[in-house]
Amino acid sequence: MQIGPYTIAPNVVLAPMAGVTDKPFRQLCKRLGAGLAASEMTISDPRFWNTRKSIHRMDHAGEPAPISVQIAGTEPQQLADAARYNVDHGAQIIDINMGCPAKKVCNAWAGSALMRDEALVARILEAVVNAVPVPVTLKIRTGWCADVRNAPTIARIAEDSGIAALAIHGRTRDQHYTGQAEHDTIAGIKATLRIPVLANGDIDSPQKAEQVLKHTGADAVMVGRAAQGRPWIFREIAHYLATGEQLPPPTLQEVRDILLGHLNDLHGFYGEPQGVRIARKHLGWYAKDRPENAAFRAVVNAAESADAQLRLTRDYFDALIAGETPALSPAA
């Protein structure tokens, strides 16, 4: 898949997710096979660009190209300014968020709420595309609600505005993440567009990725929640699409090493205690399919230091590797 001058290979992409796709997680997913990984959405209001959260979200030092940064907002000129600011700070692709269903985002008429005003969508896309010399992409849903599935109209506006690629989540805003994503709308849109289309929604296995690509004709798949606690899903999907063969799951040793590396990166990026706190949700996702999940999370969540969090995690996996029941003890 081509986005401007960038060849996205493999055609398996990490979806931008607020509170999840920070720099350590993006880099991990890229190492494990993601062809592209967009940042968490960054707010377009310049009053917040120097907050600790925004500074972390806009940190792309050392990331492999292409660096894709997602922006969110509702004012065309403000979004254009945010796009320029992020390009000046390392962004090589700008992604516009019109897919987030979160109430606090939609109440500000950002995210998927923008799909209710097609004229505003056109003004935003034109302003951002004209503001920066890099490719601009767009992420949308199938519509605002079941009665307003206007993604095909938004898609035509996007292509006419110069958008370089379009990602579509197969749900309306009012569905949030409930029910099953439908991919018929994505297929219909892909058939009418010349620009690349990425299919998103419920892609949680190599087989599902292949099925969605065949059904929709999309140029790539975008994986979101299925990558939480399972970042190796990207190499699994890429290998299956290339060979038709399924990779064996990672060994416990590899999972341990991936997780310990991820924890070290989180601690280094955020420092203590923020890195320790943010790591807890990732620990829970990694351990969710284990029988000791509840006990593991209860103990590791009590860790207040990076050293304790790393030690408890290492001990947990080392016991599993040895075929023993982990002897979980209170954090030190």
XYZ file of C-alpha atoms in Angstrom, residues 89-221:
133
model
C 8.163 18.308 15.022
C 8.733 15.178 12.965
C 5.381 14.011 11.567
C 5.664 12.515 8.077
C 1.961 11.643 7.749
C -0.914 13.558 9.341
C -4.012 11.542 10.242
C -7.304 13.279 11.050
C -9.541 11.699 13.671
C -13.191 11.490 12.658
C -13.682 8.039 14.153
C -13.361 8.373 17.924
C -16.733 7.608 19.571
C -15.798 8.815 23.074
C -18.444 11.063 24.604
C -16.004 13.729 25.796
C -14.568 13.963 22.273
C -17.915 13.958 20.481
C -19.422 16.473 22.915
C -16.754 18.893 21.699
C -17.849 18.161 18.113
C -14.623 16.346 17.354
C -13.957 12.696 16.463
C -16.905 10.914 14.866
C -19.255 13.802 15.734
C -17.794 15.629 12.750
C -19.502 13.156 10.426
C -22.781 14.914 11.244
C -21.643 18.025 9.356
C -20.414 17.128 5.874
C -19.748 20.730 4.929
C -17.496 21.143 7.963
C -15.726 17.900 7.065
C -14.938 19.318 3.631
C -13.569 22.560 5.099
C -11.392 20.695 7.600
C -9.939 18.324 5.032
C -9.215 21.091 2.547
C -7.560 23.241 5.228
C -5.306 20.469 6.528
C -4.331 19.087 3.117
C -3.399 22.565 1.933
C -1.471 23.352 5.126
C 1.218 20.674 4.972
C 3.531 19.129 2.357
C 3.081 15.588 3.720
C 0.296 13.048 3.031
C -2.894 13.512 5.035
C -5.024 10.496 5.928
C -8.453 10.235 7.514
C -10.114 7.786 9.896
C -13.917 7.575 10.005
C -16.750 5.265 10.999
C -19.625 4.051 8.824
C -21.753 6.903 10.125
C -23.116 8.678 13.162
C -25.907 6.199 13.842
C -27.776 3.349 12.155
C -30.024 5.835 10.353
C -27.156 8.036 9.205
C -24.564 5.838 7.494
C -22.987 8.592 5.449
C -19.467 7.177 5.218
C -19.753 6.863 1.401
C -20.432 10.601 1.143
C -17.575 11.453 3.529
C -15.299 9.155 1.519
C -16.013 11.017 -1.710
C -15.383 14.339 0.046
C -12.100 12.928 1.356
C -10.849 11.835 -2.035
C -11.903 15.114 -3.651
C -10.078 17.022 -0.890
C -6.775 15.285 -1.534
C -6.790 12.788 1.334
C -4.084 10.192 0.657
C -5.715 7.186 2.373
C -8.930 6.447 4.245
C -9.379 4.118 7.243
C -12.927 2.995 8.009
C -14.115 1.347 11.209
C -17.073 -0.895 10.465
C -19.351 0.542 13.135
C -21.372 3.708 13.590
C -20.550 6.116 16.378
C -23.497 5.046 18.518
C -22.318 1.429 18.410
C -19.009 2.370 20.056
C -17.372 -1.090 20.163
C -20.485 -3.194 20.713
C -21.908 -5.820 18.397
C -20.051 -6.993 15.336
C -18.333 -4.720 12.872
C -19.797 -4.856 9.386
C -17.545 -4.668 6.386
C -20.092 -4.330 3.559
C -19.965 -0.542 3.819
C -16.171 -0.631 3.531
C -16.435 -2.847 0.457
C -18.882 -0.443 -1.179
C -16.646 2.538 -0.489
C -13.508 0.802 -1.727
C -15.230 0.030 -5.024
C -15.770 3.750 -5.668
C -12.425 5.221 -4.604
C -8.990 5.472 -6.189
C -7.135 6.174 -2.920
C -6.096 3.358 -0.545
C -8.685 2.127 1.945
C -7.890 0.490 5.283
C -10.477 -1.821 6.860
C -10.836 -1.640 10.647
C -13.051 -3.385 13.176
C -12.906 -6.831 14.853
C -9.758 -7.939 13.028
C -8.402 -10.243 15.692
C -6.718 -13.107 13.826
C -4.796 -13.819 10.625
C -7.820 -15.639 9.200
C -10.109 -12.698 9.945
C -7.651 -10.306 8.334
C -7.576 -12.383 5.158
C -11.377 -12.677 5.150
C -11.850 -8.914 5.548
C -9.319 -8.085 2.827
C -11.028 -10.458 0.402
C -14.521 -9.252 1.278
C -13.776 -5.536 1.138
C -11.019 -5.340 -1.456
C -9.261 -3.010 1.007
C -5.595 -2.229 0.606
C -4.745 -2.938 4.247
C -6.209 -3.993 7.565
